Amino acid sequence: MSVALAAILASSLSSLLGLFGGFGILAGRGAIMRWSKYLVSFAAGALLAAALFDLLPEAIHEFPDKLTPIFMWVFGGFLLFFLIEKFLLWHHHTHPHGLHEETPALARLMIVGDALHNAIDGLVIGASFLISPALGVTTAVAVFFHELPQELGDFSIMLHSGMKPSRVAFWNVMGALVSPIATGIALLVGGQTDALELPLLGIAAGSFLYIASADLVPQIHQERRFVPTLIQVAMLILGAAAIVAIGLVVHE
């Protein structure tokens, strides 16, 4: 299998499989929402591990004489996602509060934000595969782990904004398809020049760090009970361990 085909397939799967949680909501499976707080913890661990144990080490290995630019791009990725959330009212990773106040306008903003988010994910996956297929696989897996709880929030808010279930499903599937298209663009452009590899790796690490620390970890802190908190901590560690284990396997 060619690297390009593997990258587009991985991007498609990570994005489309993340929709399963949302479709579970449409099917009325409340158990998915009850477990979502633990999925959030798992996703946070996976994203932190992907950034700290895969993307950053790979960037430093590939560009050992450009440490300052690497961390500048990491900061740039962090800032980019902060601005996206700030100006697009993008609350993908929070459970909806005051759902009766949600409006169709917010649902439309979320559709735009979701497409932009999936485009960035696709670019990140494509850039990772350009560095190495192994890095691409671990990056795609990390994207999938945070797509799942994100889609739970997306579907819930859109449904409570008054959007029909069929339209919720349609727009989320359309948004998911943006990811492999962006991956193809990254492969096409990146195949012509190596200049994008360092920026995209840095932005990927920064975006993963932002999503984990600013979006997911605050949700984990909302749980005050002792036993559920222990489970959340265990899931966070398990998420990180899963990414490390996958990285070790695919690098062999």
PDB file of C-alpha atoms in Angstrom:
ATOM      1  CA  MET A   1       0.000   0.000   0.000  1.00  0.00           C
ATOM      2  CA  SER A   2       1.388   3.419  -0.934  1.00  0.00           C
ATOM      3  CA  VAL A   3       1.995   6.062   1.731  1.00  0.00           C
ATOM      4  CA  ALA A   4      -0.568   8.367   0.120  1.00  0.00           C
ATOM      5  CA  LEU A   5      -3.291   5.716   0.111  1.00  0.00           C
ATOM      6  CA  ALA A   6      -2.485   4.719   3.696  1.00  0.00           C
ATOM      7  CA  ALA A   7      -2.641   8.342   4.828  1.00  0.00           C
ATOM      8  CA  ILE A   8      -5.994   9.041   3.176  1.00  0.00           C
ATOM      9  CA  LEU A   9      -7.427   5.758   4.483  1.00  0.00           C
ATOM     10  CA  ALA A  10      -6.216   6.488   8.026  1.00  0.00           C
ATOM     11  CA  SER A  11      -7.629  10.011   7.875  1.00  0.00           C
ATOM     12  CA  SER A  12     -10.981   8.747   6.594  1.00  0.00           C
ATOM     13  CA  LEU A  13     -11.255   6.048   9.242  1.00  0.00           C
ATOM     14  CA  SER A  14     -10.255   8.283  12.157  1.00  0.00           C
ATOM     15  CA  SER A  15     -12.838  10.855  11.120  1.00  0.00           C
ATOM     16  CA  LEU A  16     -15.716   8.555  10.171  1.00  0.00           C
ATOM     17  CA  LEU A  17     -15.281   6.176  13.106  1.00  0.00           C
ATOM     18  CA  GLY A  18     -15.535   9.173  15.406  1.00  0.00           C
ATOM     19  CA  LEU A  19     -19.122   9.580  14.188  1.00  0.00           C
ATOM     20  CA  PHE A  20     -20.196   6.320  15.817  1.00  0.00           C
ATOM     21  CA  GLY A  21     -20.740   8.006  19.177  1.00  0.00           C
ATOM     22  CA  GLY A  22     -22.931  10.636  17.575  1.00  0.00           C
ATOM     23  CA  PHE A  23     -24.983   8.057  15.714  1.00  0.00           C
ATOM     24  CA  GLY A  24     -25.419   6.283  19.044  1.00  0.00           C
ATOM     25  CA  ILE A  25     -27.115   9.425  20.366  1.00  0.00           C
ATOM     26  CA  LEU A  26     -29.438   9.460  17.353  1.00  0.00           C
ATOM     27  CA  ALA A  27     -30.281   5.844  18.141  1.00  0.00           C
ATOM     28  CA  GLY A  28     -31.163   6.827  21.698  1.00  0.00           C
ATOM     29  CA  ARG A  29     -28.346   5.001  23.451  1.00  0.00           C
ATOM     30  CA  GLY A  30     -27.935   6.991  26.643  1.00  0.00           C
ATOM     31  CA  ALA A  31     -25.159   4.709  27.885  1.00  0.00           C
ATOM     32  CA  ILE A  32     -22.805   6.385  25.414  1.00  0.00           C
ATOM     33  CA  MET A  33     -23.333   9.754  27.090  1.00  0.00           C
ATOM     34  CA  ARG A  34     -22.890   8.225  30.542  1.00  0.00           C
ATOM     35  CA  TRP A  35     -19.480   6.903  29.526  1.00  0.00           C
ATOM     36  CA  SER A  36     -18.455  10.045  27.678  1.00  0.00           C
ATOM     37  CA  LYS A  37     -16.664  11.551  30.689  1.00  0.00           C
ATOM     38  CA  TYR A  38     -14.333   8.559  30.699  1.00  0.00           C
ATOM     39  CA  LEU A  39     -13.853   8.781  26.923  1.00  0.00           C
ATOM     40  CA  VAL A  40     -12.832  12.414  27.433  1.00  0.00           C
ATOM     41  CA  SER A  41     -10.166  11.326  29.934  1.00  0.00           C
ATOM     42  CA  PHE A  42      -8.882   8.661  27.550  1.00  0.00           C
ATOM     43  CA  ALA A  43      -8.767  11.198  24.711  1.00  0.00           C
ATOM     44  CA  ALA A  44      -6.850  13.708  26.837  1.00  0.00           C
ATOM     45  CA  GLY A  45      -4.195  11.119  27.635  1.00  0.00           C
ATOM     46  CA  ALA A  46      -3.957  10.073  23.999  1.00  0.00           C
ATOM     47  CA  LEU A  47      -3.514  13.637  22.740  1.00  0.00           C
ATOM     48  CA  LEU A  48      -0.920  14.524  25.380  1.00  0.00           C
ATOM     49  CA  ALA A  49       1.060  11.390  24.587  1.00  0.00           C
ATOM     50  CA  ALA A  50       0.860  11.974  20.839  1.00  0.00           C
ATOM     51  CA  ALA A  51       2.169  15.519  21.264  1.00  0.00           C
ATOM     52  CA  LEU A  52       4.856  14.831  23.874  1.00  0.00           C
ATOM     53  CA  PHE A  53       6.032  11.330  22.950  1.00  0.00           C
ATOM     54  CA  ASP A  54       5.548  11.261  19.160  1.00  0.00           C
ATOM     55  CA  LEU A  55       5.168  14.591  17.368  1.00  0.00           C
ATOM     56  CA  LEU A  56       7.675  16.675  19.338  1.00  0.00           C
ATOM     57  CA  PRO A  57      10.409  13.990  19.497  1.00  0.00           C
ATOM     58  CA  GLU A  58       9.959  13.351  15.778  1.00  0.00           C
ATOM     59  CA  ALA A  59      10.215  17.062  14.979  1.00  0.00           C
ATOM     60  CA  ILE A  60      13.370  17.397  17.092  1.00  0.00           C
ATOM     61  CA  HIS A  61      14.846  14.294  15.478  1.00  0.00           C
ATOM     62  CA  GLU A  62      14.133  15.544  11.963  1.00  0.00           C
ATOM     63  CA  PHE A  63      15.207  19.140  12.632  1.00  0.00           C
ATOM     64  CA  PRO A  64      17.786  19.020  15.476  1.00  0.00           C
ATOM     65  CA  ASP A  65      19.222  22.435  14.602  1.00  0.00           C
ATOM     66  CA  LYS A  66      15.833  24.200  14.601  1.00  0.00           C
ATOM     67  CA  LEU A  67      14.625  23.839  18.186  1.00  0.00           C
ATOM     68  CA  THR A  68      13.489  27.451  18.501  1.00  0.00           C
ATOM     69  CA  PRO A  69      11.386  27.359  15.296  1.00  0.00           C
ATOM     70  CA  ILE A  70       9.874  24.034  16.402  1.00  0.00           C
ATOM     71  CA  PHE A  71       8.618  25.451  19.687  1.00  0.00           C
ATOM     72  CA  MET A  72       7.504  28.663  18.000  1.00  0.00           C
ATOM     73  CA  TRP A  73       5.284  26.568  15.719  1.00  0.00           C
ATOM     74  CA  VAL A  74       4.039  24.600  18.746  1.00  0.00           C
ATOM     75  CA  PHE A  75       3.013  27.888  20.326  1.00  0.00           C
ATOM     76  CA  GLY A  76       1.472  28.894  17.007  1.00  0.00           C
ATOM     77  CA  GLY A  77      -0.649  25.736  16.950  1.00  0.00           C
ATOM     78  CA  PHE A  78      -1.761  26.368  20.525  1.00  0.00           C
ATOM     79  CA  LEU A  79      -2.657  29.968  19.683  1.00  0.00           C
ATOM     80  CA  LEU A  80      -4.443  28.955  16.469  1.00  0.00           C
ATOM     81  CA  PHE A  81      -6.872  26.694  18.301  1.00  0.00           C
ATOM     82  CA  PHE A  82      -7.405  29.301  21.003  1.00  0.00           C
ATOM     83  CA  LEU A  83      -8.406  31.819  18.342  1.00  0.00           C
ATOM     84  CA  ILE A  84     -10.636  29.313  16.553  1.00  0.00           C
ATOM     85  CA  GLU A  85     -12.577  28.680  19.744  1.00  0.00           C
ATOM     86  CA  LYS A  86     -12.620  32.347  20.679  1.00  0.00           C
ATOM     87  CA  PHE A  87     -13.988  33.680  17.414  1.00  0.00           C
ATOM     88  CA  LEU A  88     -16.122  30.793  16.150  1.00  0.00           C
ATOM     89  CA  LEU A  89     -17.798  30.085  19.494  1.00  0.00           C
ATOM     90  CA  TRP A  90     -16.372  26.614  19.099  1.00  0.00           C
ATOM     91  CA  HIS A  91     -17.286  24.550  22.150  1.00  0.00           C
ATOM     92  CA  HIS A  92     -16.844  21.097  20.653  1.00  0.00           C
ATOM     93  CA  HIS A  93     -15.427  19.407  23.666  1.00  0.00           C
ATOM     94  CA  THR A  94     -17.903  20.467  26.318  1.00  0.00           C
ATOM     95  CA  HIS A  95     -21.164  18.855  27.180  1.00  0.00           C
ATOM     96  CA  PRO A  96     -24.031  21.226  26.433  1.00  0.00           C
ATOM     97  CA  HIS A  97     -25.340  23.339  29.298  1.00  0.00           C
ATOM     98  CA  GLY A  98     -28.612  25.169  29.020  1.00  0.00           C
ATOM     99  CA  LEU A  99     -29.515  23.257  25.908  1.00  0.00           C
ATOM    100  CA  HIS A 100     -32.879  24.963  25.673  1.00  0.00           C
ATOM    101  CA  GLU A 101     -30.984  28.159  24.876  1.00  0.00           C
ATOM    102  CA  GLU A 102     -29.164  26.699  21.882  1.00  0.00           C
ATOM    103  CA  THR A 103     -30.155  28.238  18.557  1.00  0.00           C
ATOM    104  CA  PRO A 104     -29.929  27.181  14.918  1.00  0.00           C
ATOM    105  CA  ALA A 105     -27.300  29.922  14.492  1.00  0.00           C
ATOM    106  CA  LEU A 106     -25.036  28.128  16.965  1.00  0.00           C
ATOM    107  CA  ALA A 107     -25.591  24.851  15.131  1.00  0.00           C
ATOM    108  CA  ARG A 108     -24.491  26.494  11.882  1.00  0.00           C
ATOM    109  CA  LEU A 109     -21.395  27.900  13.568  1.00  0.00           C
ATOM    110  CA  MET A 110     -20.596  24.433  14.852  1.00  0.00           C
ATOM    111  CA  ILE A 111     -20.869  23.001  11.330  1.00  0.00           C
ATOM    112  CA  VAL A 112     -18.307  25.541  10.113  1.00  0.00           C
ATOM    113  CA  GLY A 113     -16.077  24.956  13.127  1.00  0.00           C
ATOM    114  CA  ASP A 114     -16.291  21.198  12.712  1.00  0.00           C
ATOM    115  CA  ALA A 115     -15.266  21.402   9.058  1.00  0.00           C
ATOM    116  CA  LEU A 116     -12.317  23.655   9.922  1.00  0.00           C
ATOM    117  CA  HIS A 117     -11.286  21.368  12.750  1.00  0.00           C
ATOM    118  CA  ASN A 118     -11.420  18.302  10.506  1.00  0.00           C
ATOM    119  CA  ALA A 119      -9.407  20.125   7.851  1.00  0.00           C
ATOM    120  CA  ILE A 120      -6.650  20.814  10.369  1.00  0.00           C
ATOM    121  CA  ASP A 121      -6.766  17.192  11.529  1.00  0.00           C
ATOM    122  CA  GLY A 122      -6.420  16.051   7.932  1.00  0.00           C
ATOM    123  CA  LEU A 123      -3.428  18.324   7.320  1.00  0.00           C
ATOM    124  CA  VAL A 124      -1.779  17.064  10.499  1.00  0.00           C
ATOM    125  CA  ILE A 125      -2.281  13.418   9.532  1.00  0.00           C
ATOM    126  CA  GLY A 126      -0.945  14.055   6.039  1.00  0.00           C
ATOM    127  CA  ALA A 127       2.137  15.844   7.370  1.00  0.00           C
ATOM    128  CA  SER A 128       2.773  13.018   9.840  1.00  0.00           C
ATOM    129  CA  PHE A 129       2.668  10.404   7.091  1.00  0.00           C
ATOM    130  CA  LEU A 130       5.139  12.485   5.068  1.00  0.00           C
ATOM    131  CA  ILE A 131       7.595  12.202   7.971  1.00  0.00           C
ATOM    132  CA  SER A 132       6.988   8.487   8.493  1.00  0.00           C
ATOM    133  CA  PRO A 133       4.067   6.052   8.156  1.00  0.00           C
ATOM    134  CA  ALA A 134       4.523   5.035  11.799  1.00  0.00           C
ATOM    135  CA  LEU A 135       4.085   8.614  13.002  1.00  0.00           C
ATOM    136  CA  GLY A 136       1.088   8.952  10.705  1.00  0.00           C
ATOM    137  CA  VAL A 137      -0.617   5.936  12.257  1.00  0.00           C
ATOM    138  CA  THR A 138      -0.184   7.130  15.854  1.00  0.00           C
ATOM    139  CA  THR A 139      -1.357  10.622  14.895  1.00  0.00           C
ATOM    140  CA  ALA A 140      -4.461   9.242  13.169  1.00  0.00           C
ATOM    141  CA  VAL A 141      -5.262   7.095  16.216  1.00  0.00           C
ATOM    142  CA  ALA A 142      -4.929  10.116  18.515  1.00  0.00           C
ATOM    143  CA  VAL A 143      -7.254  12.090  16.236  1.00  0.00           C
ATOM    144  CA  PHE A 144      -9.821   9.281  16.399  1.00  0.00           C
ATOM    145  CA  PHE A 145      -9.701   9.149  20.205  1.00  0.00           C
ATOM    146  CA  HIS A 146     -10.578  12.824  20.519  1.00  0.00           C
ATOM    147  CA  GLU A 147     -13.078  12.772  17.638  1.00  0.00           C
ATOM    148  CA  LEU A 148     -15.334  10.349  19.517  1.00  0.00           C
ATOM    149  CA  PRO A 149     -16.159  12.514  22.572  1.00  0.00           C
ATOM    150  CA  GLN A 150     -16.196  15.615  20.365  1.00  0.00           C
ATOM    151  CA  GLU A 151     -18.913  14.160  18.147  1.00  0.00           C
ATOM    152  CA  LEU A 152     -21.000  13.323  21.221  1.00  0.00           C
ATOM    153  CA  GLY A 153     -21.075  17.011  22.104  1.00  0.00           C
ATOM    154  CA  ASP A 154     -21.681  18.088  18.515  1.00  0.00           C
ATOM    155  CA  PHE A 155     -24.653  15.793  17.973  1.00  0.00           C
ATOM    156  CA  SER A 156     -26.216  16.705  21.326  1.00  0.00           C
ATOM    157  CA  ILE A 157     -26.031  20.460  20.784  1.00  0.00           C
ATOM    158  CA  MET A 158     -27.263  20.291  17.193  1.00  0.00           C
ATOM    159  CA  LEU A 159     -30.231  18.120  18.141  1.00  0.00           C
ATOM    160  CA  HIS A 160     -31.229  20.421  20.984  1.00  0.00           C
ATOM    161  CA  SER A 161     -30.908  23.459  18.722  1.00  0.00           C
ATOM    162  CA  GLY A 162     -33.885  22.108  16.781  1.00  0.00           C
ATOM    163  CA  MET A 163     -32.040  20.605  13.829  1.00  0.00           C
ATOM    164  CA  LYS A 164     -33.615  17.448  12.416  1.00  0.00           C
ATOM    165  CA  PRO A 165     -31.687  14.211  13.134  1.00  0.00           C
ATOM    166  CA  SER A 166     -31.284  13.537   9.415  1.00  0.00           C
ATOM    167  CA  ARG A 167     -29.670  16.950   8.899  1.00  0.00           C
ATOM    168  CA  VAL A 168     -27.451  16.494  11.953  1.00  0.00           C
ATOM    169  CA  ALA A 169     -26.206  13.208  10.506  1.00  0.00           C
ATOM    170  CA  PHE A 170     -25.757  14.697   7.019  1.00  0.00           C
ATOM    171  CA  TRP A 171     -23.706  17.717   8.095  1.00  0.00           C
ATOM    172  CA  ASN A 172     -21.509  15.706  10.435  1.00  0.00           C
ATOM    173  CA  VAL A 173     -20.750  13.177   7.698  1.00  0.00           C
ATOM    174  CA  MET A 174     -19.950  16.036   5.304  1.00  0.00           C
ATOM    175  CA  GLY A 175     -17.648  17.533   7.918  1.00  0.00           C
ATOM    176  CA  ALA A 176     -15.930  14.188   8.404  1.00  0.00           C
ATOM    177  CA  LEU A 177     -15.159  13.982   4.679  1.00  0.00           C
ATOM    178  CA  VAL A 178     -13.175  17.223   4.888  1.00  0.00           C
ATOM    179  CA  SER A 179     -10.397  15.404   6.745  1.00  0.00           C
ATOM    180  CA  PRO A 180      -9.257  13.013   3.970  1.00  0.00           C
ATOM    181  CA  ILE A 181      -9.496  15.850   1.433  1.00  0.00           C
ATOM    182  CA  ALA A 182      -7.168  17.951   3.593  1.00  0.00           C
ATOM    183  CA  THR A 183      -4.861  14.964   3.980  1.00  0.00           C
ATOM    184  CA  GLY A 184      -4.662  14.669   0.205  1.00  0.00           C
ATOM    185  CA  ILE A 185      -3.805  18.367  -0.063  1.00  0.00           C
ATOM    186  CA  ALA A 186      -1.059  18.008   2.563  1.00  0.00           C
ATOM    187  CA  LEU A 187       0.417  15.046   0.691  1.00  0.00           C
ATOM    188  CA  LEU A 188       0.238  16.847  -2.649  1.00  0.00           C
ATOM    189  CA  VAL A 189       1.828  20.065  -1.418  1.00  0.00           C
ATOM    190  CA  GLY A 190       4.221  18.396   0.996  1.00  0.00           C
ATOM    191  CA  GLY A 191       5.410  16.029  -1.696  1.00  0.00           C
ATOM    192  CA  GLN A 192       6.694  19.023  -3.664  1.00  0.00           C
ATOM    193  CA  THR A 193       8.569  20.649  -0.789  1.00  0.00           C
ATOM    194  CA  ASP A 194       9.866  19.775   2.679  1.00  0.00           C
ATOM    195  CA  ALA A 195       9.276  23.311   3.929  1.00  0.00           C
ATOM    196  CA  LEU A 196       5.864  22.455   5.410  1.00  0.00           C
ATOM    197  CA  GLU A 197       6.957  19.491   7.520  1.00  0.00           C
ATOM    198  CA  LEU A 198       8.361  21.460  10.455  1.00  0.00           C
ATOM    199  CA  PRO A 199       5.455  23.953  10.664  1.00  0.00           C
ATOM    200  CA  LEU A 200       2.803  21.245  10.426  1.00  0.00           C
ATOM    201  CA  LEU A 201       4.481  19.040  13.042  1.00  0.00           C
ATOM    202  CA  GLY A 202       4.751  21.998  15.412  1.00  0.00           C
ATOM    203  CA  ILE A 203       1.175  23.100  14.787  1.00  0.00           C
ATOM    204  CA  ALA A 204      -0.027  19.518  15.291  1.00  0.00           C
ATOM    205  CA  ALA A 205       1.734  19.232  18.649  1.00  0.00           C
ATOM    206  CA  GLY A 206       0.449  22.643  19.747  1.00  0.00           C
ATOM    207  CA  SER A 207      -3.120  21.875  18.710  1.00  0.00           C
ATOM    208  CA  PHE A 208      -3.093  18.532  20.536  1.00  0.00           C
ATOM    209  CA  LEU A 209      -1.715  20.211  23.671  1.00  0.00           C
ATOM    210  CA  TYR A 210      -4.397  22.903  23.483  1.00  0.00           C
ATOM    211  CA  ILE A 211      -7.303  20.508  23.003  1.00  0.00           C
ATOM    212  CA  ALA A 212      -6.111  18.295  25.856  1.00  0.00           C
ATOM    213  CA  SER A 213      -5.300  21.051  28.352  1.00  0.00           C
ATOM    214  CA  ALA A 214      -7.891  23.728  27.537  1.00  0.00           C
ATOM    215  CA  ASP A 215     -10.871  21.647  26.396  1.00  0.00           C
ATOM    216  CA  LEU A 216     -10.653  18.136  27.803  1.00  0.00           C
ATOM    217  CA  VAL A 217      -8.903  18.492  31.189  1.00  0.00           C
ATOM    218  CA  PRO A 218     -11.395  21.142  32.431  1.00  0.00           C
ATOM    219  CA  GLN A 219     -14.177  18.625  31.762  1.00  0.00           C
ATOM    220  CA  ILE A 220     -12.340  16.053  33.838  1.00  0.00           C
ATOM    221  CA  HIS A 221     -12.161  18.542  36.726  1.00  0.00           C
ATOM    222  CA  GLN A 222     -15.956  18.843  36.760  1.00  0.00           C
ATOM    223  CA  GLU A 223     -16.175  15.407  38.367  1.00  0.00           C
ATOM    224  CA  ARG A 224     -15.858  15.753  42.163  1.00  0.00           C
ATOM    225  CA  ARG A 225     -16.652  12.229  43.329  1.00  0.00           C
ATOM    226  CA  PHE A 226     -13.724  10.084  44.418  1.00  0.00           C
ATOM    227  CA  VAL A 227     -14.302   6.799  42.574  1.00  0.00           C
ATOM    228  CA  PRO A 228     -15.264   8.344  39.206  1.00  0.00           C
ATOM    229  CA  THR A 229     -12.210  10.605  39.526  1.00  0.00           C
ATOM    230  CA  LEU A 230      -9.973   7.576  40.015  1.00  0.00           C
ATOM    231  CA  ILE A 231     -11.493   6.000  36.917  1.00  0.00           C
ATOM    232  CA  GLN A 232     -10.865   9.203  34.968  1.00  0.00           C
ATOM    233  CA  VAL A 233      -7.211   9.267  36.056  1.00  0.00           C
ATOM    234  CA  ALA A 234      -6.847   5.625  35.071  1.00  0.00           C
ATOM    235  CA  MET A 235      -8.427   6.308  31.677  1.00  0.00           C
ATOM    236  CA  LEU A 236      -6.110   9.282  31.112  1.00  0.00           C
ATOM    237  CA  ILE A 237      -3.077   7.097  31.821  1.00  0.00           C
ATOM    238  CA  LEU A 238      -4.534   4.320  29.681  1.00  0.00           C
ATOM    239  CA  GLY A 239      -5.024   6.732  26.776  1.00  0.00           C
ATOM    240  CA  ALA A 240      -1.402   7.830  26.973  1.00  0.00           C
ATOM    241  CA  ALA A 241      -0.210   4.240  27.298  1.00  0.00           C
ATOM    242  CA  ALA A 242      -2.248   3.211  24.250  1.00  0.00           C
ATOM    243  CA  ILE A 243      -0.539   5.832  22.066  1.00  0.00           C
ATOM    244  CA  VAL A 244       2.913   4.892  23.371  1.00  0.00           C
ATOM    245  CA  ALA A 245       2.212   1.191  22.780  1.00  0.00           C
ATOM    246  CA  ILE A 246       0.908   1.807  19.266  1.00  0.00           C
ATOM    247  CA  GLY A 247       3.965   3.928  18.538  1.00  0.00           C
ATOM    248  CA  LEU A 248       6.303   1.173  19.694  1.00  0.00           C
ATOM    249  CA  VAL A 249       4.515  -1.438  17.594  1.00  0.00           C
ATOM    250  CA  VAL A 250       4.336   0.538  14.358  1.00  0.00           C
ATOM    251  CA  HIS A 251       7.954   1.715  14.640  1.00  0.00           C
ATOM    252  CA  GLU A 252       9.222  -1.873  14.731  1.00  0.00           C
TER     253      GLU A 252
END
